[in-house]
Coordinates of C-alpha atoms in Angstrom, one line a residue:
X278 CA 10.9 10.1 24.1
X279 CA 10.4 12.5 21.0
X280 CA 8.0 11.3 18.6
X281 CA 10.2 12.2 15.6
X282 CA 13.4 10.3 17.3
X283 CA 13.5 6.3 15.9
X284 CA 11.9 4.0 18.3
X285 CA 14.8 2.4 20.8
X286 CA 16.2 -0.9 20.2
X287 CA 14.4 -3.7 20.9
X288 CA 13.8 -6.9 23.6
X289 CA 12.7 -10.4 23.8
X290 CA 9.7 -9.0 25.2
X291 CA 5.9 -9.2 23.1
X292 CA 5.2 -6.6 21.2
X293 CA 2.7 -4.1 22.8
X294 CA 1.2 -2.9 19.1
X295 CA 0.0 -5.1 16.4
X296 CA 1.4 -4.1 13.1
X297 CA -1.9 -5.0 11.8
X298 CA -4.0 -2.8 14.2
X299 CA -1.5 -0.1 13.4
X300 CA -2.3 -0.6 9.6
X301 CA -5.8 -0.8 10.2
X302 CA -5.8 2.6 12.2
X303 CA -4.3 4.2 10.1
X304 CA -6.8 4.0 7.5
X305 CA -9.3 5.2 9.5
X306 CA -8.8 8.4 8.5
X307 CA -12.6 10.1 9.5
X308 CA -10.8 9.7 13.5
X309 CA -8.5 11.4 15.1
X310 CA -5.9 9.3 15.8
X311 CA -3.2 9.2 18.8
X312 CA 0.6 8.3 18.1
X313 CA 1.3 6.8 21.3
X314 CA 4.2 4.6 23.4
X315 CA 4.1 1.3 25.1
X316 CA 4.8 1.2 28.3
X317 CA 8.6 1.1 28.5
X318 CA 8.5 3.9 26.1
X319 CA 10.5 1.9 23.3
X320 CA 7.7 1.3 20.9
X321 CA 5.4 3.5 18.9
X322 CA 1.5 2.7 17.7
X323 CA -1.8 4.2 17.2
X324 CA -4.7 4.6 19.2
X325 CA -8.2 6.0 18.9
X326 CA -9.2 6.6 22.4
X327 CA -7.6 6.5 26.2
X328 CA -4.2 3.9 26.1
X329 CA -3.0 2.7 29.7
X330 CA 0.6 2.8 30.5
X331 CA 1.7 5.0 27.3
X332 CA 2.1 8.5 26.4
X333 CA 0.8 10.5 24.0
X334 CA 3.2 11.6 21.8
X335 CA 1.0 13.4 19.3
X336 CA -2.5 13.7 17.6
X337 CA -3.0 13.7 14.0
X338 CA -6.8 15.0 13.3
X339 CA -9.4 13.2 11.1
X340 CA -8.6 13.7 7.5
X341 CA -11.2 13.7 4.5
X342 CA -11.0 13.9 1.0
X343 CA -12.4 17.2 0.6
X344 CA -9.2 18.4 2.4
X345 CA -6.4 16.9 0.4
X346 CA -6.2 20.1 -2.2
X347 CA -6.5 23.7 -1.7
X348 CA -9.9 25.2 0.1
X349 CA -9.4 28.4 -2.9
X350 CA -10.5 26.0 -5.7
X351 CA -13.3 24.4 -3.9
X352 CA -14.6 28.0 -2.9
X353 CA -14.1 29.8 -6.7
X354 CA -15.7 26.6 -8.7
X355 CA -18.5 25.5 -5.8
X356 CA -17.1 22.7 -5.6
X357 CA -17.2 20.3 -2.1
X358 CA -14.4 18.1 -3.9
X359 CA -10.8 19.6 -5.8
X360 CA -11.2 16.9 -8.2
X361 CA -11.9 17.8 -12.3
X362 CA -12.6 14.9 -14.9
X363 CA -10.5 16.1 -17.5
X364 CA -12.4 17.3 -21.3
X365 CA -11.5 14.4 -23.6
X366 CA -11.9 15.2 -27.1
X367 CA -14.5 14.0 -29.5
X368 CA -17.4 14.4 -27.3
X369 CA -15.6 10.9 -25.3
X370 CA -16.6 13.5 -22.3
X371 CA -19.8 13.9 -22.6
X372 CA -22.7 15.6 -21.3
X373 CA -24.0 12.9 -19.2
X374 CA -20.4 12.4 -17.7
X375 CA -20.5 16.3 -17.0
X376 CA -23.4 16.3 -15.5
X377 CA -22.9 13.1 -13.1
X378 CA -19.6 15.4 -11.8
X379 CA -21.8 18.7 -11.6
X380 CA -24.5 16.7 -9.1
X381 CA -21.5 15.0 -7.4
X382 CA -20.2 18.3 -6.1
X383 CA -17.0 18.1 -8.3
X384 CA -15.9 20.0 -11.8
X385 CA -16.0 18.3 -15.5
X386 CA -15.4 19.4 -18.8
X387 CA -17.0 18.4 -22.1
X388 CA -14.5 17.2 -25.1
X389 CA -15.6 19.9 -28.2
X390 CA -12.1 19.4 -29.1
X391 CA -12.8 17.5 -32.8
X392 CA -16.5 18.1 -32.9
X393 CA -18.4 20.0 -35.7
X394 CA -19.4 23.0 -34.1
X395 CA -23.1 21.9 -34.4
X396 CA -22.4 19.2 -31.8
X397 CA -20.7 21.4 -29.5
X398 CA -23.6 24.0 -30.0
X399 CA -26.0 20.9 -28.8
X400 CA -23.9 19.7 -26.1
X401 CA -23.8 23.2 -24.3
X402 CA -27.4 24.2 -25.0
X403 CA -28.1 20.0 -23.4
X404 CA -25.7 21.3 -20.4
X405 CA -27.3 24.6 -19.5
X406 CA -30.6 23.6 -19.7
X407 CA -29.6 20.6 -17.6
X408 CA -27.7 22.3 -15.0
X409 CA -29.2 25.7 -15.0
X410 CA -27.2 28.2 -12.8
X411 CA -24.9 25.6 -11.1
X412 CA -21.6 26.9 -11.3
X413 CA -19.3 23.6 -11.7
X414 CA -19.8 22.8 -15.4
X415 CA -17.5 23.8 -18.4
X416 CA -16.9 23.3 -21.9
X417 CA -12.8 22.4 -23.7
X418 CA -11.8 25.1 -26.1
X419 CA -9.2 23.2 -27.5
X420 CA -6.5 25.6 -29.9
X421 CA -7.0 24.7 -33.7
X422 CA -4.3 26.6 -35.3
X423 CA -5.7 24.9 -38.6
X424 CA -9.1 26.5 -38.0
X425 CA -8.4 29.5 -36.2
X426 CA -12.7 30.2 -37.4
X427 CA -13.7 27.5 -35.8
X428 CA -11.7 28.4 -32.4
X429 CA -13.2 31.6 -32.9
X430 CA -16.8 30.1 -33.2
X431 CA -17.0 27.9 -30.4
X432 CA -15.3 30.8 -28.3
X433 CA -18.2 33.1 -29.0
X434 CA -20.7 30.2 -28.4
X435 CA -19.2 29.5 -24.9
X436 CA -19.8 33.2 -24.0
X437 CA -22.9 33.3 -25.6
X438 CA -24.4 30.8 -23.9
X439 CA -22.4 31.9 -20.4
X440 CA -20.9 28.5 -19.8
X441 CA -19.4 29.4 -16.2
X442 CA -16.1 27.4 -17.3
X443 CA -13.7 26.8 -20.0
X444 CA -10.7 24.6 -20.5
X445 CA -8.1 25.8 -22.5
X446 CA -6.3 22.7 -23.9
X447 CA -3.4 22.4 -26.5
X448 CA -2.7 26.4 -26.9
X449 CA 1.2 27.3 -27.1
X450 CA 0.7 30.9 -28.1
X451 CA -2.4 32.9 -26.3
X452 CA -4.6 33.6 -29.2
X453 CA -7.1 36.3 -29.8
X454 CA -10.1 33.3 -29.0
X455 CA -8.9 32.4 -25.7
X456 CA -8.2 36.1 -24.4
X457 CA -11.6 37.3 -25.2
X458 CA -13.1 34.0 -23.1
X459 CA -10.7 35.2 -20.4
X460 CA -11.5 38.9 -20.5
X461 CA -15.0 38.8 -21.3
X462 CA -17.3 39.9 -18.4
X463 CA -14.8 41.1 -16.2
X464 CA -16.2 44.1 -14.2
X465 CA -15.1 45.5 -10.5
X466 CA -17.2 44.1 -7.4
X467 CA -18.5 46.6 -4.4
X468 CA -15.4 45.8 -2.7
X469 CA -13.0 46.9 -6.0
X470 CA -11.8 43.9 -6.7
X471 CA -12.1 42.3 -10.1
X472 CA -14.8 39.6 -10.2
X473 CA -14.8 37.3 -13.6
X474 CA -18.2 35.7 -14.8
X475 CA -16.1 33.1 -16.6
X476 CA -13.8 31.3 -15.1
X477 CA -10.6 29.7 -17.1
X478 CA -8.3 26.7 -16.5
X479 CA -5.5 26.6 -18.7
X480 CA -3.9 22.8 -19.2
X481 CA 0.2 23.4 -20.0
X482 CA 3.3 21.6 -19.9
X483 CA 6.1 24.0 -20.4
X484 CA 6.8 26.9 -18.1
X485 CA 7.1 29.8 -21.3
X486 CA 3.5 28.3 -22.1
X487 CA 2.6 29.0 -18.2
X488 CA 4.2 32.2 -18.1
X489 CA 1.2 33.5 -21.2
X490 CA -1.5 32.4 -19.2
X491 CA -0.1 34.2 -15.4
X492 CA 0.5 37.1 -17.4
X493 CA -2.0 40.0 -18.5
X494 CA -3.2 39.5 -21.6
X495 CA -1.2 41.5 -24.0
X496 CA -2.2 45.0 -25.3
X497 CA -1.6 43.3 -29.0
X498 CA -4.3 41.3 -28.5
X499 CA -6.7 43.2 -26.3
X500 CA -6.6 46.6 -28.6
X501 CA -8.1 44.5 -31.8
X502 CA -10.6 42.6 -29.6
X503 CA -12.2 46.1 -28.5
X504 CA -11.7 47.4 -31.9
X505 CA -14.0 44.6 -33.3
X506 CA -16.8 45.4 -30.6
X507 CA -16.1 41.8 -28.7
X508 CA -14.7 43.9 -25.5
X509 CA -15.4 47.1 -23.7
X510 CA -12.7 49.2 -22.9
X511 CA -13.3 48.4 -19.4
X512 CA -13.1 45.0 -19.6
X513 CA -9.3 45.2 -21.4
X514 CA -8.5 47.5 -18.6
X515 CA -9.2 45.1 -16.2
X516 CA -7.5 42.4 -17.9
X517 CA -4.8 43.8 -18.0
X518 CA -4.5 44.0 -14.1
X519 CA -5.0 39.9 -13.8
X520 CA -3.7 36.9 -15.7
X521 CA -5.3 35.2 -18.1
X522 CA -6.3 32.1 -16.0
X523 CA -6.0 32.0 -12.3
X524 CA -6.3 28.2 -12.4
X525 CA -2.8 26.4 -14.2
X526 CA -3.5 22.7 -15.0
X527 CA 0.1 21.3 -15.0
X528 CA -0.2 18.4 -17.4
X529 CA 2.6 15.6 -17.4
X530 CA 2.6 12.0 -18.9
X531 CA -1.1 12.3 -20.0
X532 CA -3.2 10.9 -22.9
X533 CA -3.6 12.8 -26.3
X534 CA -1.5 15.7 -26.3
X535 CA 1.5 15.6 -24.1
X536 CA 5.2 16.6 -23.5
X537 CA 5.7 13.3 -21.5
X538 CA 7.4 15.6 -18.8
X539 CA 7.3 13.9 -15.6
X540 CA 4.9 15.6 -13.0
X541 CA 7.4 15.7 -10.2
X542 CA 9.9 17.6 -12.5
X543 CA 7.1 20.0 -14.1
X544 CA 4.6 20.7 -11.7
X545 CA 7.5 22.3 -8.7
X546 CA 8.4 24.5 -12.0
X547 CA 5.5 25.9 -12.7
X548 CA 4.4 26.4 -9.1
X549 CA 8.1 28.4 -8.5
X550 CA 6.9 30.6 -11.8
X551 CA 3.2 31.2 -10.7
X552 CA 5.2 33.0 -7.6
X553 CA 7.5 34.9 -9.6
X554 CA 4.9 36.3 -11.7
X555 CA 2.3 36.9 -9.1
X556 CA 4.8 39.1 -7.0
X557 CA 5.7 40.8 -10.2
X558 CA 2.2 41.7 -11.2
X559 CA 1.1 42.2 -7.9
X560 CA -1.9 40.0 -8.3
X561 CA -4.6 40.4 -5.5
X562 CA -5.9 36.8 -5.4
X563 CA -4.4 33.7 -5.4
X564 CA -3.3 31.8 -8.5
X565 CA -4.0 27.9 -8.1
X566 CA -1.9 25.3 -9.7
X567 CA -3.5 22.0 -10.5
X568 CA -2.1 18.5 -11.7
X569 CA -3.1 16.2 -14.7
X570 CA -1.3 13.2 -16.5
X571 CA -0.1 10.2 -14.6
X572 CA -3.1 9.9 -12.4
X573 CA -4.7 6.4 -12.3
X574 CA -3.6 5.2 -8.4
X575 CA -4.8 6.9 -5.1
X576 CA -0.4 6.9 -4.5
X577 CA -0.7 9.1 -7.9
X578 CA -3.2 11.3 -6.9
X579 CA -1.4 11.7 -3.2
X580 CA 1.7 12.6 -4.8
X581 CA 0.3 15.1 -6.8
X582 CA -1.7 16.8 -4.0
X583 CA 1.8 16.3 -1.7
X584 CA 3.6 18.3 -4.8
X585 CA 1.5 21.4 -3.9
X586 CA -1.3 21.0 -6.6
X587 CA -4.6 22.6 -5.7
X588 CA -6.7 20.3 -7.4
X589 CA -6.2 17.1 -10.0
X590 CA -7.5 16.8 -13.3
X591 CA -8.3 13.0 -14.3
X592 CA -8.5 11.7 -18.2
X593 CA -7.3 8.4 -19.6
X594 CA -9.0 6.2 -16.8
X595 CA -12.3 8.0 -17.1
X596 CA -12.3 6.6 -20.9
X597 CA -13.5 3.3 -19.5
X598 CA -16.7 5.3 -17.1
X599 CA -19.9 4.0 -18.1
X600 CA -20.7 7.3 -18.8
X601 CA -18.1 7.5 -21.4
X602 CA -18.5 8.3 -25.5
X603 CA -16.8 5.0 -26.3
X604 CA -17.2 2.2 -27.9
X605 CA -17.8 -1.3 -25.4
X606 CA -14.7 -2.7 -28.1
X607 CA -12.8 0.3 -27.1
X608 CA -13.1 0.1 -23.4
X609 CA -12.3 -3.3 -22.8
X610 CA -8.9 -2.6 -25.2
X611 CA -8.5 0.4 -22.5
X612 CA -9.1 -2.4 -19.5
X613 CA -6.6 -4.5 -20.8
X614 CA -3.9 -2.5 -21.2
X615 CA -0.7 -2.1 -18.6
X616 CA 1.5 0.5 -18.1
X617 CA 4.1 -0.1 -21.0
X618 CA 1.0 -0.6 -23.6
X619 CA 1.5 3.1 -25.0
X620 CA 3.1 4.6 -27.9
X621 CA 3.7 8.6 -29.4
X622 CA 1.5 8.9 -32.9
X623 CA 0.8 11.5 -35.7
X624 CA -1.7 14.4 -34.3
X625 CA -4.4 15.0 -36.4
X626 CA -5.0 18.9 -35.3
X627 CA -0.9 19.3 -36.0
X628 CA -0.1 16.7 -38.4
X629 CA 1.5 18.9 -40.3
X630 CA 3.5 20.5 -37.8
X631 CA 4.5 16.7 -36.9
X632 CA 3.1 17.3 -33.3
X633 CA 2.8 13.6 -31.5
X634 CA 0.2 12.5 -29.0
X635 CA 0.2 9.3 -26.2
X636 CA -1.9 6.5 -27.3
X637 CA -3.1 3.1 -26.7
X638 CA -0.5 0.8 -28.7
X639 CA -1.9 -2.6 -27.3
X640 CA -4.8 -4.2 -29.9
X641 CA -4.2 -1.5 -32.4
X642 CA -1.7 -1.0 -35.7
X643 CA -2.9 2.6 -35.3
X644 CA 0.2 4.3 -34.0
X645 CA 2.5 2.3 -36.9
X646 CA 0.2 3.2 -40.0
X647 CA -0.2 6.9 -39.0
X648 CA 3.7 6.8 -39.0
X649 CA 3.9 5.9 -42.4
X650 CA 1.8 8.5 -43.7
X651 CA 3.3 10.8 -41.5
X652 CA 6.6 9.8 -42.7
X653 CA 5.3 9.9 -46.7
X654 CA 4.2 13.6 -45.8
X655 CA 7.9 14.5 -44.8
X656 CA 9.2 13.1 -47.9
X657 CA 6.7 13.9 -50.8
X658 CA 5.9 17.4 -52.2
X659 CA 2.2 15.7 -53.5
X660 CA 0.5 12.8 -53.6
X661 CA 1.4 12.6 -57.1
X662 CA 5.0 12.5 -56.0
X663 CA 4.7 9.5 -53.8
X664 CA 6.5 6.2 -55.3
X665 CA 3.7 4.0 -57.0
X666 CA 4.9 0.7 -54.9
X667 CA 5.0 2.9 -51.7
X668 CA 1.1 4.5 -52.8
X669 CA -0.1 1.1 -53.4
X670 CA 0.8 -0.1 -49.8
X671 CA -0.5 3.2 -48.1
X672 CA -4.1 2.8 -50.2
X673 CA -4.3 -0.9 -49.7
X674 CA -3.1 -1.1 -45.9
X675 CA -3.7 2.0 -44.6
X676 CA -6.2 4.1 -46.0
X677 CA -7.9 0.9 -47.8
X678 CA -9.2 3.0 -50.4
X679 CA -7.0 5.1 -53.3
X680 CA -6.1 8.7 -52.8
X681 CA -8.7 10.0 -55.2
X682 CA -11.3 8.7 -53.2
X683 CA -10.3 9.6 -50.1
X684 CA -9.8 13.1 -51.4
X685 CA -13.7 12.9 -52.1
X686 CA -14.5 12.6 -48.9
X687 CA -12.2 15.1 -47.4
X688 CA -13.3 17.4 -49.6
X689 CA -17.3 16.8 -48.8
X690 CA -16.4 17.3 -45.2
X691 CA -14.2 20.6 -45.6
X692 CA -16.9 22.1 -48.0
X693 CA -19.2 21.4 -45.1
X694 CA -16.7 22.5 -42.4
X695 CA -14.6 25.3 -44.0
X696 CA -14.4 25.6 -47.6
X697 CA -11.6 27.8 -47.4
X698 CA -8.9 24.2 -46.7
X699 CA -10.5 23.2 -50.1
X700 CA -9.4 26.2 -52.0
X701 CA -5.8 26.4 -49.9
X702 CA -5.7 22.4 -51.6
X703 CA -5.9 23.2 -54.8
X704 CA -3.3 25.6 -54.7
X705 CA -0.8 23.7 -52.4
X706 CA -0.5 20.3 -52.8
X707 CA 1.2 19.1 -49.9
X708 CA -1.4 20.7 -47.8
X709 CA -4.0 18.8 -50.1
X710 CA -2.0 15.5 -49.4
X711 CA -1.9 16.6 -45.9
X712 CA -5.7 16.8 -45.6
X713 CA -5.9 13.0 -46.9
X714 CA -3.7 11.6 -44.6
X715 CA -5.3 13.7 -42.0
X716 CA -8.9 11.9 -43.1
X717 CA -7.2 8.4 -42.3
X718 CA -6.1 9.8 -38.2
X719 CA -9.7 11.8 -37.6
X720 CA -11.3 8.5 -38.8
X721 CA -9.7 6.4 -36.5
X722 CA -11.1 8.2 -33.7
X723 CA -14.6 8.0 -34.6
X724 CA -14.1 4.3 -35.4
X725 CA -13.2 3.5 -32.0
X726 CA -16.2 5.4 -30.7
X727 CA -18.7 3.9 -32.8
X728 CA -17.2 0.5 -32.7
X729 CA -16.6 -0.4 -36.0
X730 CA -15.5 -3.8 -35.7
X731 CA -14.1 -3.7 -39.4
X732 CA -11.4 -1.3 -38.6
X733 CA -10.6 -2.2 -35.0
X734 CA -7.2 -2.4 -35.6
X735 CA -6.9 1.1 -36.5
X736 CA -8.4 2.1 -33.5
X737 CA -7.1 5.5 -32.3
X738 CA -7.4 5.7 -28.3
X739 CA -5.8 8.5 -26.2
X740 CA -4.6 7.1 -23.5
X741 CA -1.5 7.4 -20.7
X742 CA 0.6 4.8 -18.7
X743 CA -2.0 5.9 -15.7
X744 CA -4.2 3.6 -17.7
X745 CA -2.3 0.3 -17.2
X746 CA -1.7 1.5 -12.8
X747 CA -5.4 2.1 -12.5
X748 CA -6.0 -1.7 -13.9
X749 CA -3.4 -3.1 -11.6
X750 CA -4.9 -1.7 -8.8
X751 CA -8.7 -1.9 -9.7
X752 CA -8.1 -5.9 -10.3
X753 CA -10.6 -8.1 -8.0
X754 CA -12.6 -5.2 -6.9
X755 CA -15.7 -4.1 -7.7
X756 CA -14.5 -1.4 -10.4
X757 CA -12.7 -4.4 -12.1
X758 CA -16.4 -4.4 -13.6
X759 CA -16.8 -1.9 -16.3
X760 CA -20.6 -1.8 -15.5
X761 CA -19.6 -0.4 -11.9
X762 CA -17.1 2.4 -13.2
X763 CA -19.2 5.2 -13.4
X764 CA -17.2 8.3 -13.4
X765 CA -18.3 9.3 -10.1
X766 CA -17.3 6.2 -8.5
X767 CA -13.5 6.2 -9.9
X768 CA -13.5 10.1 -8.8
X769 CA -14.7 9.0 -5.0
X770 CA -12.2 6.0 -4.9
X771 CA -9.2 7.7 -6.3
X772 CA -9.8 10.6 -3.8
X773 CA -10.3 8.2 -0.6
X774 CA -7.9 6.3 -1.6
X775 CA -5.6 9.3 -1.8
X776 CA -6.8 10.3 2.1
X777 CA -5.8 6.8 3.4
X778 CA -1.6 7.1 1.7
X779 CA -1.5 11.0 2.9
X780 CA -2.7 9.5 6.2
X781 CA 0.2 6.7 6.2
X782 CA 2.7 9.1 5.3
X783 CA 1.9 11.7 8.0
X784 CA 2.1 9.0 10.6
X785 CA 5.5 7.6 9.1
X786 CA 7.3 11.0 9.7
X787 CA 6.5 10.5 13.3
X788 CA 8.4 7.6 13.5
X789 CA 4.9 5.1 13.5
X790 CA 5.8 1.6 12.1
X791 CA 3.3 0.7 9.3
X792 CA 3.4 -2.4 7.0
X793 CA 2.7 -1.7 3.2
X794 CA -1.2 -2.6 3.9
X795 CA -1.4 1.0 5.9
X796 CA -0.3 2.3 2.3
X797 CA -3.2 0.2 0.5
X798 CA -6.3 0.9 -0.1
X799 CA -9.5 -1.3 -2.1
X800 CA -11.6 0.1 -4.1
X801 CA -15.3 -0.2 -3.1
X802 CA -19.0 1.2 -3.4
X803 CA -18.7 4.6 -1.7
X804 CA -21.7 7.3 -1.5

């Protein structure tokens, strides 16, 4: 009997195999495990050592989590797991979460995206001094085309300080501060090849946004970057021999920014495009494609590594991590939220260019009022412009304060931040009205870290339908408790959890009957 040809019909006879054994087998996935016929040779099971009266029709060998992504990205990051917790922005990543990932053998990213640059100054000097010379660490350099200075800052701090990784989040065009990270450093090893001291992952969602980052960095922005003294000659030759970032995080339905593309259609894309271009180029190493957005279920994690990805990047869910920067309010509005409990909202970074990010819309009027002053932007040349009935509702539901002294405050913090948007204000006054507005969607995410209980229903939380699948399968289990989600311990389940469906799937292709429990698996207490 082939073991890929259906089992043969059946008889009155007893079932040799227990569907239950069979289901409990298969999740056994640290054994080898034996696909194997009864003794008429009409059935299939599974067993784990010698089976009288059978024949062994195959042998599927142990499987561990380590294993589910590709052995490059381990190897380049020093990494035992291909598993990143994803930078969330506004320091909601923080140190003590990147640190917990950095002793647990796997890759995190602090959230600068949003900080003042002090903060990110403090955060990476807290880092390397806490994880000395370990390689798995990084920092988000999130694109700010509204502060292209403060891009250019935190770049320069990042290689000052030799963080050995980098995110690049939320770029569409390469930009002068994300080529010199990528270029910076790179020299030729005793063998000849090109050896980076910082490495870059890239987070995309469209394929002409992939196609920058598998590319060489242009000679239109590597001529200027030597010209200023921030790169040798040397070091723009060699970038021009290798792309930008040889890891491509592939982001789908994710929290914050996203494109809401599905990660089945985007991912296969990319992946196709990364070959393209590495053929065309000629590349020498490998480039690795990796998968983010969607990813709150072990199923969603398998999939992803079944698509081809080399490793997965995890955000929304690890909002809720003890080791999170959010408020206890925020987190249980994150634990009781389902799949359908998002919405699209007003950016703050792009507000003006009406860019949208995924957010929690259960608990919070956040996503509604943004809207409207979104919407009063589109239609107003000025604040002065706006309709008084329509300016009375904004200040009294919305900002709860009038525009002039909201403009007070936004203009204390940009005289702090970059004076430069206050004298760009004064001259434009749509981008002066834009700057209020803006004060009212920043806010909102520092109030749900803090906790302000006073403005809880403007709450701004990033957060993806994965959030709502990882509550539905947590439920009853010992990460239903918030105080046992460390980020560690959602990382550990999602990846063993991930093991046990590849495991079920191999053994269906060979024909193996398995009941939805061989597809299942409980989160618990794992080392």
């Amino acid at each position: 009997m082939s073991v890929l040809a259906a089992p043969g019909s059946r008889t009155a006879s007893p079932p040799v195999f227990s569907l239950d054994g069979i289901a409990a087998r298969a999740r056994r996935i640290r054994e080898p495990v034996h696909v194997v016929s009864g003794p008429d040779g009409r059935e299939l099971g599974l067993a784990t050592g010698h089976f009288p009266g059978g024949q062994v029709l195959g042998t599927l060998p142990p499987l561990y989590p380590e294993w589910l992504g590709g052995r490059t990205f381990c190897e380049a990051h020093g990494v035992r797991f291909p598993y990143v917790a994803g930078e969330m922005a506004n320091g909601i990543a923080t140190t003590g979460m990147v640190a917990a990932m950095a002793r647990a053998d796997m890759l995190g990213f602090f959230g600068a995206g949003g900080l003042a640059y002090a903060d990110v100054e403090r955060a990476v000097h807290t880092l390397a001094q806490e994880l000395g010379p370990r390689p798995n660490w990084g920092v988000n350099l999130i694109h700010t085309p509204s502060e292209p200075e403060w891009e250019s800052r935190v770049a320069g701090l990042l290689l000052r300080c030799g963080v050995p990784r980098i995110s690049a989040s939320a770029f569409m065009e390469l930009t002068p501060a994300v080529v010199w990270c990528s270029a910076r450093g790179l020299r030729r090893g005793e063998d000849g090849d090109i050896v980076r001291r910082t490495r870059m992952l890239a987070k995309v969602s469209r394929p002409e946004v992939a196609e920058r980052f598998l590319s060489p960095a242009p000679a239109s922005l590597l001529g200027p970057l030597v010209a200023q003294g921030r790169l040798t000659r040397e070091e723009a030759e060699l970038a021009a021999l290798v792309p930008v970032a040889e890891d491509i995080t592939v982001e789908a339905d994710s929290g914050g920014h996203t494109d809401n593309r599905p990660l089945s259609v985007v991912l296969p894309t990319i992946a196709a495009l990364r070959d393209t271009l590495c053929r065309r180029f000629g590349y020498r190493r490998a480039v690795r494609i990796g998968a983010a957005g969607g990813l709150g279920t072990p199923a969603a994690v398998a999939g992803a590594f079944a698509l081809g990805a080399s490793y997965v990047v995890v955000g929304s869910v690890n909002q809720t991590a003890t080791e999170a920067g959010l408020s206890d309010e925020a987190k249980a509005m994150l634990c009781d939220a389902d799949i359908a409990d998002v919405t699209m909202a007003p950016a703050a970074d792009m507000f003006e260019f009406g860019v949208k990010l995924q957010v929690l819309a259960r608990g919070t009027m956040f996503a509604q009022r943004a809207g409207r002053l979104h919407a009063a932007y589109r239609a107003h040349g000025s604040l002065e412009e706006i309709p008084a009935t329509l300016r009375a509702s904004l200040e009294r539901d919305v900002l709860r304060a009038p525009f002039d002294e909201i403009w007070r405050r936004t203009r204390t913090f940009w005289e702090q931040r970059d004076p430069t948007e206050i004298t760009r204000a004064r001259a434009d006054p749509k981008h002066r009205m834009a700057l209020v507005f803006r004060w009212y969607l920043g806010s909102s995410s520092r109030w749900a870290i803090t906790g302000d209980a006073s403005r809880r229903a403007d709450y701004q939380i990033w957060c993806g339908p994965a959030m709502g699948a990882f509550n539905r399968w947590v439920a009853g289990t010992v990460l239903a408790e918030p105080a046992n989600r460390s980020v560690v311990q959602i990382a550990l389940n999602l990846l063993e959890g991930a093991a046990v469906v590849t495991r079920a799937h191999q053994l269906r292709t060979y024909g193996v009957p398995l009941t939805p429990e061989a597809f299942t698996y409980t989160p618990c207490e794992l080392a």
